[in-house]
Short mmCIF file of C-alpha atoms in Angstrom, two decimals:
data_model
loop_
_atom_site.label_atom_id
_atom_site.label_comp_id
_atom_site.label_asym_id
_atom_site.label_seq_id
_atom_site.Cartn_x
_atom_site.Cartn_y
_atom_site.Cartn_z
CA UNK A 1 0.00 0.00 0.00
CA UNK A 2 1.14 3.52 -0.75
CA UNK A 3 1.27 5.67 2.38
CA UNK A 4 -0.73 8.91 2.38
CA UNK A 5 1.07 12.17 1.81
CA UNK A 6 2.73 13.30 5.04
CA UNK A 7 4.38 16.68 4.28
CA UNK A 8 2.34 19.14 6.41
CA UNK A 9 3.88 22.31 4.96
CA UNK A 10 3.13 21.39 1.36
CA UNK A 11 -0.34 20.26 2.31
CA UNK A 12 -0.95 23.58 4.05
CA UNK A 13 0.32 25.60 1.07
CA UNK A 14 -1.73 23.55 -1.36
CA UNK A 15 -4.95 24.05 0.60
CA UNK A 16 -4.28 27.76 0.97
CA UNK A 17 -3.76 27.92 -2.79
CA UNK A 18 -7.01 26.09 -3.50
CA UNK A 19 -9.00 28.40 -1.22
CA UNK A 20 -7.34 31.44 -2.78
CA UNK A 21 -8.32 30.14 -6.19
CA UNK A 22 -11.92 29.78 -5.05
CA UNK A 23 -11.87 33.34 -3.71
CA UNK A 24 -10.44 34.70 -6.97
CA UNK A 25 -13.22 32.95 -8.91
CA UNK A 26 -15.81 34.49 -6.57
CA UNK A 27 -14.41 37.97 -7.24
CA UNK A 28 -14.12 37.36 -10.98
CA UNK A 29 -17.73 36.14 -11.11
CA UNK A 30 -18.86 39.71 -10.47
CA UNK A 31 -17.81 40.69 -14.00
CA UNK A 32 -16.81 37.50 -15.85
CA UNK A 33 -19.51 35.20 -17.26
CA UNK A 34 -17.39 32.04 -17.24
CA UNK A 35 -16.46 32.54 -13.59
CA UNK A 36 -20.11 33.23 -12.80
CA UNK A 37 -21.12 29.93 -14.42
CA UNK A 38 -18.33 28.14 -12.54
CA UNK A 39 -19.75 29.34 -9.21
CA UNK A 40 -23.42 28.99 -10.11
CA UNK A 41 -22.90 25.39 -11.21
CA UNK A 42 -21.47 24.49 -7.80
CA UNK A 43 -24.21 26.15 -5.77
CA UNK A 44 -25.83 23.64 -3.39
CA UNK A 45 -23.76 20.93 -5.06
CA UNK A 46 -23.76 18.59 -2.07
CA UNK A 47 -27.52 18.87 -1.60
CA UNK A 48 -27.94 17.87 -5.23
CA UNK A 49 -25.43 15.02 -4.94
CA UNK A 50 -27.08 13.67 -1.79
CA UNK A 51 -30.53 13.75 -3.40
CA UNK A 52 -29.19 11.52 -6.18
CA UNK A 53 -26.72 9.19 -4.53
CA UNK A 54 -28.54 8.35 -1.32
CA UNK A 55 -30.85 6.19 -3.46
CA UNK A 56 -28.26 4.63 -5.77
CA UNK A 57 -27.83 0.91 -5.12
CA UNK A 58 -25.78 0.00 -8.19
CA UNK A 59 -21.97 0.32 -8.30
CA UNK A 60 -20.77 3.73 -9.47
CA UNK A 61 -18.01 4.33 -12.01
CA UNK A 62 -16.72 7.91 -11.64
CA UNK A 63 -15.08 9.62 -14.62
CA UNK A 64 -13.63 13.11 -14.21
CA UNK A 65 -12.65 15.46 -17.04
CA UNK A 66 -11.34 18.97 -16.66
CA UNK A 67 -13.04 20.35 -19.75
CA UNK A 68 -14.39 19.53 -23.19
CA UNK A 69 -11.10 18.38 -24.69
CA UNK A 70 -10.52 15.89 -21.90
CA UNK A 71 -14.12 14.72 -22.22
CA UNK A 72 -13.42 13.70 -25.82
CA UNK A 73 -10.55 11.58 -24.51
CA UNK A 74 -12.63 10.03 -21.76
CA UNK A 75 -15.75 9.50 -23.85
CA UNK A 76 -14.66 6.37 -25.75
CA UNK A 77 -13.73 4.69 -22.46
CA UNK A 78 -17.05 5.62 -20.84
CA UNK A 79 -19.01 4.35 -23.81
CA UNK A 80 -17.05 1.11 -24.06
CA UNK A 81 -17.44 0.57 -20.33
CA UNK A 82 -21.18 1.22 -20.52
CA UNK A 83 -21.54 -1.35 -23.27
CA UNK A 84 -19.58 -3.99 -21.40
CA UNK A 85 -20.91 -3.31 -17.89
CA UNK A 86 -24.49 -1.96 -18.18
CA UNK A 87 -25.23 -2.63 -14.51
CA UNK A 88 -23.00 0.28 -13.43
CA UNK A 89 -24.11 3.86 -12.94
CA UNK A 90 -21.71 6.32 -14.56
CA UNK A 91 -20.95 9.65 -12.90
CA UNK A 92 -19.26 12.26 -15.07
CA UNK A 93 -17.79 15.38 -13.47
CA UNK A 94 -16.26 18.50 -14.99
CA UNK A 95 -14.08 21.22 -13.57
CA UNK A 96 -14.73 23.83 -16.27
CA UNK A 97 -17.98 25.38 -17.51
CA UNK A 98 -16.80 24.90 -21.11
CA UNK A 99 -17.11 21.15 -20.57
CA UNK A 100 -20.14 21.05 -18.31
CA UNK A 101 -22.27 23.48 -20.31
CA UNK A 102 -21.84 21.52 -23.53
CA UNK A 103 -22.11 18.00 -22.08
CA UNK A 104 -24.50 18.34 -19.14
CA UNK A 105 -27.05 16.26 -21.07
CA UNK A 106 -24.58 13.63 -22.27
CA UNK A 107 -26.57 10.40 -22.50
CA UNK A 108 -23.52 8.20 -21.97
CA UNK A 109 -23.50 9.11 -18.27
CA UNK A 110 -26.26 8.65 -15.69
CA UNK A 111 -25.25 11.75 -13.75
CA UNK A 112 -23.30 14.86 -14.79
CA UNK A 113 -22.05 17.31 -12.14
CA UNK A 114 -19.42 19.91 -11.53
CA UNK A 115 -16.55 18.73 -9.36
CA UNK A 116 -16.58 20.65 -6.06
CA UNK A 117 -13.42 22.62 -5.30
CA UNK A 118 -10.61 20.37 -4.02
CA UNK A 119 -10.71 21.29 -0.33
CA UNK A 120 -10.25 18.56 2.32
CA UNK A 121 -13.88 18.76 3.47
CA UNK A 122 -15.29 18.81 -0.06
CA UNK A 123 -13.24 15.80 -1.14
CA UNK A 124 -14.18 13.82 1.97
CA UNK A 125 -17.88 14.58 1.61
CA UNK A 126 -17.90 13.90 -2.14
CA UNK A 127 -16.25 10.47 -1.90
CA UNK A 128 -18.49 9.53 1.05
CA UNK A 129 -21.65 10.45 -0.88
CA UNK A 130 -20.75 8.96 -4.26
CA UNK A 131 -18.98 5.81 -3.03
CA UNK A 132 -17.33 5.08 -6.39
CA UNK A 133 -16.27 1.51 -7.17
CA UNK A 134 -13.40 3.03 -9.14
CA UNK A 135 -12.38 6.42 -10.51
CA UNK A 136 -10.89 7.49 -13.84
CA UNK A 137 -9.21 10.88 -14.19
CA UNK A 138 -8.40 12.08 -17.70
CA UNK A 139 -5.04 13.46 -18.83
CA UNK A 140 -3.91 16.20 -16.40
CA UNK A 141 -6.00 15.79 -13.26
CA UNK A 142 -3.95 15.76 -10.05
CA UNK A 143 -6.26 16.87 -7.22
CA UNK A 144 -4.45 16.21 -3.96
CA UNK A 145 -7.43 16.01 -1.59
CA UNK A 146 -9.55 13.87 -3.90
CA UNK A 147 -6.66 11.49 -4.51
CA UNK A 148 -6.02 11.31 -0.78
CA UNK A 149 -9.64 10.56 0.07
CA UNK A 150 -9.96 7.97 -2.69
CA UNK A 151 -6.82 6.29 -1.41
CA UNK A 152 -8.11 6.28 2.18
CA UNK A 153 -11.35 4.71 0.95
CA UNK A 154 -9.42 2.06 -1.03
CA UNK A 155 -10.99 3.17 -4.31
CA UNK A 156 -8.88 2.11 -7.33
CA UNK A 157 -8.01 5.28 -9.26
CA UNK A 158 -6.67 5.52 -12.80
CA UNK A 159 -5.22 8.25 -14.99
CA UNK A 160 -5.78 7.82 -18.73
CA UNK A 161 -4.47 9.48 -21.92
CA UNK A 162 -1.82 11.13 -19.77
CA UNK A 163 1.21 12.90 -21.18
CA UNK A 164 4.21 13.99 -19.12
CA UNK A 165 7.00 16.45 -19.91
CA UNK A 166 10.38 17.07 -18.36
CA UNK A 167 9.42 20.64 -17.38
CA UNK A 168 6.54 19.53 -15.12
CA UNK A 169 6.98 19.92 -11.36
CA UNK A 170 6.93 16.15 -10.82
CA UNK A 171 10.43 15.97 -12.28
CA UNK A 172 11.97 18.96 -10.48
CA UNK A 173 14.15 18.86 -7.39
CA UNK A 174 11.34 20.37 -5.32
CA UNK A 175 8.74 17.93 -6.68
CA UNK A 176 8.88 15.07 -4.16
CA UNK A 177 5.48 15.93 -2.61
CA UNK A 178 3.87 16.05 -6.05
CA UNK A 179 5.52 12.79 -7.06
CA UNK A 180 3.77 11.02 -4.19
CA UNK A 181 0.43 11.90 -5.76
CA UNK A 182 1.31 9.90 -8.86
CA UNK A 183 1.92 6.79 -6.77
CA UNK A 184 -1.68 6.83 -5.56
CA UNK A 185 -2.92 5.90 -9.03
CA UNK A 186 -3.41 2.18 -9.40
CA UNK A 187 -2.29 2.51 -13.01
CA UNK A 188 -1.39 5.38 -15.33
CA UNK A 189 -2.12 4.98 -19.04
CA UNK A 190 0.17 7.29 -21.00
CA UNK A 191 0.18 8.41 -24.60
CA UNK A 192 3.83 7.72 -25.42
CA UNK A 193 7.06 6.04 -24.37
CA UNK A 194 8.64 9.39 -23.41
CA UNK A 195 6.01 9.76 -20.68
CA UNK A 196 6.61 6.19 -19.53
CA UNK A 197 10.36 6.77 -19.26
CA UNK A 198 9.88 10.01 -17.32
CA UNK A 199 7.59 8.30 -14.82
CA UNK A 200 9.90 5.35 -14.37
CA UNK A 201 12.79 7.75 -13.75
CA UNK A 202 10.97 8.86 -10.57
CA UNK A 203 10.03 5.30 -9.57
CA UNK A 204 6.45 5.39 -10.79
CA UNK A 205 6.21 1.94 -12.36
CA UNK A 206 2.50 1.16 -12.75
CA UNK A 207 2.49 2.64 -16.25
CA UNK A 208 1.07 1.39 -19.53
CA UNK A 209 1.75 2.97 -22.92
CA UNK A 210 -1.77 2.82 -24.34
CA UNK A 211 -1.84 5.79 -26.71
CA UNK A 212 -4.45 8.52 -26.98
CA UNK A 213 -8.11 7.53 -26.65
CA UNK A 214 -9.10 10.45 -28.89
CA UNK A 215 -7.96 8.39 -31.85
CA UNK A 216 -10.60 5.77 -31.08
CA UNK A 217 -13.19 8.50 -30.73
CA UNK A 218 -12.45 10.28 -34.01
CA UNK A 219 -12.40 6.99 -35.91
CA UNK A 220 -15.82 6.11 -34.50
CA UNK A 221 -17.17 9.53 -35.56
CA UNK A 222 -15.64 9.27 -39.04
CA UNK A 223 -17.17 5.86 -39.62
CA UNK A 224 -20.65 7.14 -38.73
CA UNK A 225 -20.46 10.66 -40.15
CA UNK A 226 -23.67 12.06 -41.63
CA UNK A 227 -23.88 14.29 -44.67
CA UNK A 228 -24.44 17.99 -43.95
CA UNK A 229 -26.56 19.11 -46.90
CA UNK A 230 -26.00 22.80 -46.29
CA UNK A 231 -22.22 22.46 -46.26
CA UNK A 232 -22.28 20.17 -49.29
CA UNK A 233 -24.31 22.76 -51.17
CA UNK A 234 -21.93 25.48 -50.02
CA UNK A 235 -18.90 23.52 -51.24
CA UNK A 236 -20.34 22.66 -54.64
CA UNK A 237 -17.49 21.86 -57.01
CA UNK A 238 -14.99 24.06 -55.17
CA UNK A 239 -12.14 22.98 -52.94
CA UNK A 240 -13.06 23.48 -49.29
CA UNK A 241 -10.67 24.81 -46.67
CA UNK A 242 -12.01 23.97 -43.18
CA UNK A 243 -10.57 26.08 -40.37
CA UNK A 244 -11.62 24.72 -36.97
CA UNK A 245 -11.30 25.84 -33.35
CA UNK A 246 -9.88 29.18 -34.43
CA UNK A 247 -8.90 32.14 -32.29
CA UNK A 248 -8.49 35.81 -33.33
CA UNK A 249 -4.78 35.36 -34.07
CA UNK A 250 -5.62 32.46 -36.38
CA UNK A 251 -8.43 34.36 -38.06
CA UNK A 252 -6.24 37.33 -38.98
CA UNK A 253 -3.92 35.02 -40.90
CA UNK A 254 -6.80 33.10 -42.45
CA UNK A 255 -8.28 36.37 -43.71
CA UNK A 256 -4.95 37.35 -45.29
CA UNK A 257 -4.42 33.95 -46.92
CA UNK A 258 -7.99 33.53 -48.15
CA UNK A 259 -8.09 37.02 -49.66
CA UNK A 260 -4.95 36.36 -51.69
CA UNK A 261 -6.14 32.91 -52.74
CA UNK A 262 -9.31 34.41 -54.17
CA UNK A 263 -7.46 37.27 -55.84
CA UNK A 264 -5.21 34.73 -57.55
CA UNK A 265 -8.27 32.95 -58.92
CA UNK A 266 -8.30 29.80 -56.76
CA UNK A 267 -11.59 27.91 -56.77
CA UNK A 268 -11.72 27.54 -52.99
CA UNK A 269 -14.26 28.19 -50.27
CA UNK A 270 -13.75 28.72 -46.54
CA UNK A 271 -15.66 26.98 -43.76
CA UNK A 272 -14.74 28.76 -40.52
CA UNK A 273 -15.59 27.16 -37.16
CA UNK A 274 -14.33 29.39 -34.31
CA UNK A 275 -13.54 28.09 -30.85
CA UNK A 276 -15.86 30.64 -29.23
CA UNK A 277 -19.35 30.88 -30.74
CA UNK A 278 -20.84 33.66 -28.62
CA UNK A 279 -22.67 36.40 -30.51
CA UNK A 280 -19.94 38.99 -30.00
CA UNK A 281 -17.24 36.74 -31.43
CA UNK A 282 -19.37 35.57 -34.36
CA UNK A 283 -20.26 39.18 -35.23
CA UNK A 284 -16.59 40.15 -35.07
CA UNK A 285 -15.75 37.41 -37.58
CA UNK A 286 -18.66 38.34 -39.86
CA UNK A 287 -17.31 41.91 -39.90
CA UNK A 288 -13.89 40.56 -40.92
CA UNK A 289 -15.47 38.64 -43.81
CA UNK A 290 -18.22 41.03 -45.03
CA UNK A 291 -19.76 38.57 -47.52
CA UNK A 292 -19.77 35.65 -45.09
CA UNK A 293 -22.97 33.83 -44.12
CA UNK A 294 -23.77 32.54 -40.63
CA UNK A 295 -24.50 28.80 -40.55
CA UNK A 296 -27.45 28.90 -38.13
CA UNK A 297 -29.36 31.41 -40.25
CA UNK A 298 -28.28 30.23 -43.70
CA UNK A 299 -30.49 28.95 -46.49
CA UNK A 300 -29.18 26.86 -49.37
CA UNK A 301 -29.75 29.68 -51.84
CA UNK A 302 -27.58 31.99 -49.73
CA UNK A 303 -24.61 29.66 -49.31
CA UNK A 304 -24.45 29.13 -53.07
CA UNK A 305 -23.60 32.82 -53.44
CA UNK A 306 -20.88 33.11 -50.77
CA UNK A 307 -17.31 31.90 -50.37
CA UNK A 308 -17.28 32.00 -46.55
CA UNK A 309 -19.57 30.12 -44.16
CA UNK A 310 -19.15 30.76 -40.42
CA UNK A 311 -20.38 27.99 -38.14
CA UNK A 312 -21.99 29.24 -34.93
CA UNK A 313 -23.15 25.91 -33.45
CA UNK A 314 -21.40 23.58 -31.01
CA UNK A 315 -20.69 19.93 -31.66
CA UNK A 316 -20.48 20.00 -35.47
CA UNK A 317 -16.78 20.44 -36.14
CA UNK A 318 -15.66 16.82 -35.95
CA UNK A 319 -18.15 15.89 -38.69
CA UNK A 320 -17.68 19.02 -40.80
CA UNK A 321 -14.03 18.23 -41.41
CA UNK A 322 -15.29 15.34 -43.59
CA UNK A 323 -16.24 17.90 -46.25
CA UNK A 324 -12.79 19.43 -46.41
CA UNK A 325 -9.89 19.17 -48.81
CA UNK A 326 -7.51 20.97 -46.44
CA UNK A 327 -7.80 21.65 -42.71
CA UNK A 328 -6.36 24.26 -40.40
CA UNK A 329 -6.70 23.61 -36.66
CA UNK A 330 -6.46 26.65 -34.42
CA UNK A 331 -4.88 27.42 -31.07
CA UNK A 332 -1.26 27.05 -32.15
CA UNK A 333 -0.54 30.74 -31.67
CA UNK A 334 -1.83 30.63 -28.10
CA UNK A 335 -1.58 27.98 -25.38
CA UNK A 336 -1.61 25.10 -27.85
CA UNK A 337 -3.38 23.51 -30.78
CA UNK A 338 -6.79 21.92 -30.54
CA UNK A 339 -7.90 18.50 -31.77
CA UNK A 340 -5.79 17.52 -34.80
CA UNK A 341 -6.98 13.88 -35.03
CA UNK A 342 -10.60 14.87 -35.68
CA UNK A 343 -9.46 16.51 -38.93
CA UNK A 344 -6.68 14.10 -39.94
CA UNK A 345 -8.94 11.04 -39.69
CA UNK A 346 -10.73 12.10 -42.89
CA UNK A 347 -7.59 11.85 -44.98
CA UNK A 348 -6.94 15.54 -45.47
CA UNK A 349 -3.67 17.40 -44.82
CA UNK A 350 -3.71 19.44 -41.61
CA UNK A 351 -2.03 22.77 -40.92
CA UNK A 352 -1.52 24.27 -37.46
CA UNK A 353 0.41 26.98 -35.63
CA UNK A 354 3.85 27.09 -34.04
CA UNK A 355 3.02 26.03 -30.47
CA UNK A 356 2.73 22.36 -31.27
CA UNK A 357 5.76 20.72 -29.64
CA UNK A 358 3.82 19.46 -26.60
CA UNK A 359 1.43 17.54 -28.84
CA UNK A 360 2.50 14.09 -30.02
CA UNK A 361 -0.01 14.01 -32.85
CA UNK A 362 1.35 17.24 -34.32
CA UNK A 363 4.94 15.99 -34.24
CA UNK A 364 3.90 12.67 -35.78
CA UNK A 365 1.84 14.31 -38.51
CA UNK A 366 4.85 16.39 -39.46
CA UNK A 367 7.06 13.29 -39.52
CA UNK A 368 4.72 11.40 -41.83
CA UNK A 369 4.04 14.47 -44.04
CA UNK A 370 0.39 14.42 -43.07
CA UNK A 371 0.53 17.92 -41.62
CA UNK A 372 2.70 20.98 -41.20
CA UNK A 373 3.24 23.93 -38.89
CA UNK A 374 2.96 27.50 -40.15
CA UNK A 375 4.48 30.54 -38.48
CA UNK A 376 2.95 33.46 -40.38
CA UNK A 377 0.13 34.54 -42.66
CA UNK A 378 2.42 34.41 -45.69
CA UNK A 379 3.50 30.88 -44.82
CA UNK A 380 -0.13 29.89 -44.42
CA UNK A 381 -0.89 31.32 -47.86
CA UNK A 382 2.07 29.49 -49.38
CA UNK A 383 1.17 26.11 -47.86
CA UNK A 384 -2.54 26.28 -48.71
CA UNK A 385 -1.77 27.46 -52.23
CA UNK A 386 0.64 24.56 -52.74
CA UNK A 387 -1.91 22.03 -51.49
CA UNK A 388 -4.61 23.43 -53.76
CA UNK A 389 -2.42 23.45 -56.86
CA UNK A 390 -0.69 20.08 -56.39
CA UNK A 391 -3.52 17.54 -56.17
CA UNK A 392 -1.20 14.51 -56.06
CA UNK A 393 0.73 15.97 -53.15
CA UNK A 394 -2.47 16.92 -51.33
CA UNK A 395 -3.90 13.42 -51.64
CA UNK A 396 -0.65 11.76 -50.59
CA UNK A 397 -0.40 14.02 -47.55
CA UNK A 398 -4.02 13.32 -46.61
CA UNK A 399 -3.55 9.57 -46.95
CA UNK A 400 -0.50 9.75 -44.67
CA UNK A 401 -2.52 11.66 -42.06
CA UNK A 402 -5.32 9.09 -42.11
CA UNK A 403 -2.91 6.15 -41.96
CA UNK A 404 -1.27 7.65 -38.88
CA UNK A 405 -4.62 8.03 -37.07
CA UNK A 406 -5.82 4.52 -37.87
CA UNK A 407 -2.45 3.06 -36.95
CA UNK A 408 -2.62 4.61 -33.48
CA UNK A 409 -6.02 3.32 -32.39
CA UNK A 410 -6.56 0.80 -29.57
CA UNK A 411 -6.02 2.78 -26.35
CA UNK A 412 -9.63 2.29 -25.22
CA UNK A 413 -9.39 -1.47 -25.48
CA UNK A 414 -6.30 -1.56 -23.26
CA UNK A 415 -7.95 0.59 -20.59
CA UNK A 416 -11.20 -1.40 -20.61
CA UNK A 417 -9.22 -4.59 -20.13
CA UNK A 418 -7.77 -3.15 -16.91
CA UNK A 419 -11.14 -1.85 -15.65
CA UNK A 420 -12.66 -5.26 -16.34
CA UNK A 421 -10.39 -6.77 -13.70
CA UNK A 422 -12.11 -4.81 -10.91
CA UNK A 423 -15.66 -4.65 -12.29
#
């Protein structure tokens, strides 16, 4: 058995930090909508949890995701588990409103809640109420008090689709307290061998290189994708450039590149799916592209007359990539790129920004010539222009991207095999 964390000073500092974070969210909620939703979603959380779980007799499988991206990694495991063990109740929790607000009605889970802030009392009360048979955290979830309470209650806890880097605090000289948290996990499923080697270098040995569960998810979507008649009509006989999960920095470069492509006479249309779909952001983009049409209000006759269609609905992007000839995935000029596999799975070349080095799939797509990184608007223009003009190169690049995705599937099966041993 792994002993519980004993360092009182680190525990004190951690709990002070958590409470300070909660206070900062409370202050921010006075003027920030996301912070307001974060607080509102946790109001009376334990009353709501008790009303549900005091009557639950079946075993509970608890899956926790920070936000929407992590949900997409956890989803194939939840759905495979549900299919194999239908007698379980599945609890899904989120930390962020961007995950909870979109997936609060997810039918693959029996219950969807926010995760209460990681204070000692919250963690103790939550675990006591829910009584999970086991817990699965997705990717980057290291909540000290929850891990401690789960360990005290002898609840097997897993981390899946995890990725570790040398610059994380676990691998620093001051990181011994944090390293102890990793040893509480019964097993850690990592995306790559680099993560495995890093963990083993700090004596964390219950590690399996399973890969990224997102690959299983995007393949499942691609094999069941439904035709979007509006987008098909919009595309017509043109080449379609799909730009997904974009941010303002991405959109400035897209505007520059698309303008010059049209001036040069390219038969190409732009399907733009921004990361944020609030009215203010959509209106800003429509002002950037004056002849653009908004997806939610579009009629087929309108999209036939425009070269730019702006998607203002959630949950469509992974399927819309299927219509594309070229993809650009946003976020690479900020904290990091979004979901590359959901574009690459359709056999189209994928472009992305410069902040990609933390993402295995980006590095591997570059290696296999299925994708490339761009650093400027002119480079974006050059790459897209090349892909449009050289059909043989475009198809070869797309085939390489698809082969990489299909070759990396199977993580879900490995995780389910482990969960089956305790179910």
